[in-house]
Amino acid sequence: MSITRLGLVLLMGWGFSLVSHAARPTYELELKNHLFHPDEIEIPANTKVRLIIRNRDDSSEEFESYELNREKIVGARHKATLFIGPLSPGVYPFFGEFNPKTAQGRIIVK
Amino acid sequence: MLLTSLIIVLREVLEAAVLLSLLLLICRRMGYSLTWLPGALALGALFAWGYSLNLEAITDWQEGVGQELLNAGLELLVVIGLFTVAWVSSFRSAGLQPRYMAFTGILAMVIIAALTQELAELLIYLDSALSVINSRGAVLAGATMGMGIGFSLGVLLYVFLSSLQNQTQKLMLFFLLALSSAGKASQAMGFLMQADWLESSLPLWNSADLLSERSVAGEILYAIMGYEATPTAGQVVVYVICLVSVSILYGRFRGLRHGLPRGERHGE
């Protein structure tokens, strides 16, 4: 039990030490008629960025990406903020889980 | 539309069904009834409904990362609950029977927390998808099928685990407890990184070529053990800590089997 406790304390200490309050570059996406606009965004490599998604539709959508390991519900006529990265150079697809055939996009990391 | 609905509902129901099967079998092994279960399920559904009704407020909380914080919080409750279940079970073999209210209370807490998170997404999706009149039939059909498949897989798991011989069953239950807690802890960490409450790092590896998260096997492993193709170092560390912790508890469980601490069994 003491090993577990020690491990948890160390983990919490390490975790809290990592919390960063640095300003993040911000990018915006819009969702209209179950389509992302723009459907491609370029971000710098090895940088954590803020992504704001504005849903202009009357129904909610879930922004999701296996490659980015991110998922977030964006309510109807509402916006959602999430952070992605840091990522190595490449193309990272994302989609709207509620409308996967139309709501598709890519994050291009250079 | 049917397929989309089926997949979304199946993914959420499967996660909950796996956990439910595991906990119900543990409850039965401890010799307790399941009279607490309907209440727990109802409360989970109620909280999920509350989550879906308050989505905007939750989303805007804490500068826009309320969803991540709530999801991480619910997942951490599940982790704490599963650890407690493993810990309490480890004392059982020394002849100590936990109190009914306390033990089933922990099980109920885990189920309520898990259901709140899984069902909320399901309800939000259905509310959104059913608003389109043309595809209502397809959405409902897909949702029903998804629920049916998820529920059936949960029952299958329960039956399989029930059929195991005593010692093997104990091992499997602890193994699944370890994987479930590790998976949830790793997911909670993922949400905290998504919220920028924890720093992120580049993924430690990419196993998507070996096992894609999109494949059937990948989705099933996600439901059982929180499989991710590109975990960060932090998530791997948390995952391993959970596995080790539950293994230590299992070691105690086996060591106390004959009523003696492990060291004394090989005594002078």
Tab-separated table of C-alpha atoms in Angstrom, chain A residues 1-3 6-7 14 16 18 20 24 32 36 42 47 54 62 65 69 77 79 82 90 92 94-95 99 105-106 110:
chain	number	residue	atom	x	y	z
A	1	MET	CA	0.000	0.000	0.000
A	2	SER	CA	2.839	2.433	0.803
A	3	ILE	CA	4.419	1.829	-2.596
A	6	LEU	CA	4.375	6.910	-2.908
A	7	GLY	CA	3.789	6.349	-6.579
A	14	TRP	CA	5.240	15.505	-11.432
A	16	PHE	CA	1.395	19.513	-11.269
A	18	LEU	CA	3.969	20.158	-15.803
A	20	SER	CA	1.770	25.197	-18.244
A	24	ARG	CA	-1.005	28.986	-26.976
A	32	LYS	CA	-21.793	24.610	-41.108
A	36	PHE	CA	-15.784	21.935	-41.511
A	42	GLU	CA	-1.660	24.100	-40.837
A	47	THR	CA	3.713	23.000	-30.508
A	54	ARG	CA	-17.775	27.175	-33.741
A	62	GLU	CA	-18.575	15.689	-31.846
A	65	SER	CA	-9.726	12.253	-34.181
A	69	ASN	CA	-6.469	11.406	-29.601
A	77	ARG	CA	-24.993	27.128	-32.096
A	79	LYS	CA	-18.435	26.785	-29.488
A	82	LEU	CA	-9.629	22.175	-26.990
A	90	GLY	CA	2.446	14.866	-40.775
A	92	TYR	CA	-3.766	14.209	-38.884
A	94	PHE	CA	-10.325	14.575	-37.868
A	95	PHE	CA	-14.061	14.125	-38.347
A	99	ASN	CA	-21.853	13.123	-39.346
A	105	GLY	CA	-10.826	17.654	-42.140
A	106	ARG	CA	-7.081	17.482	-41.647
A	110	LYS	CA	4.852	21.250	-40.606
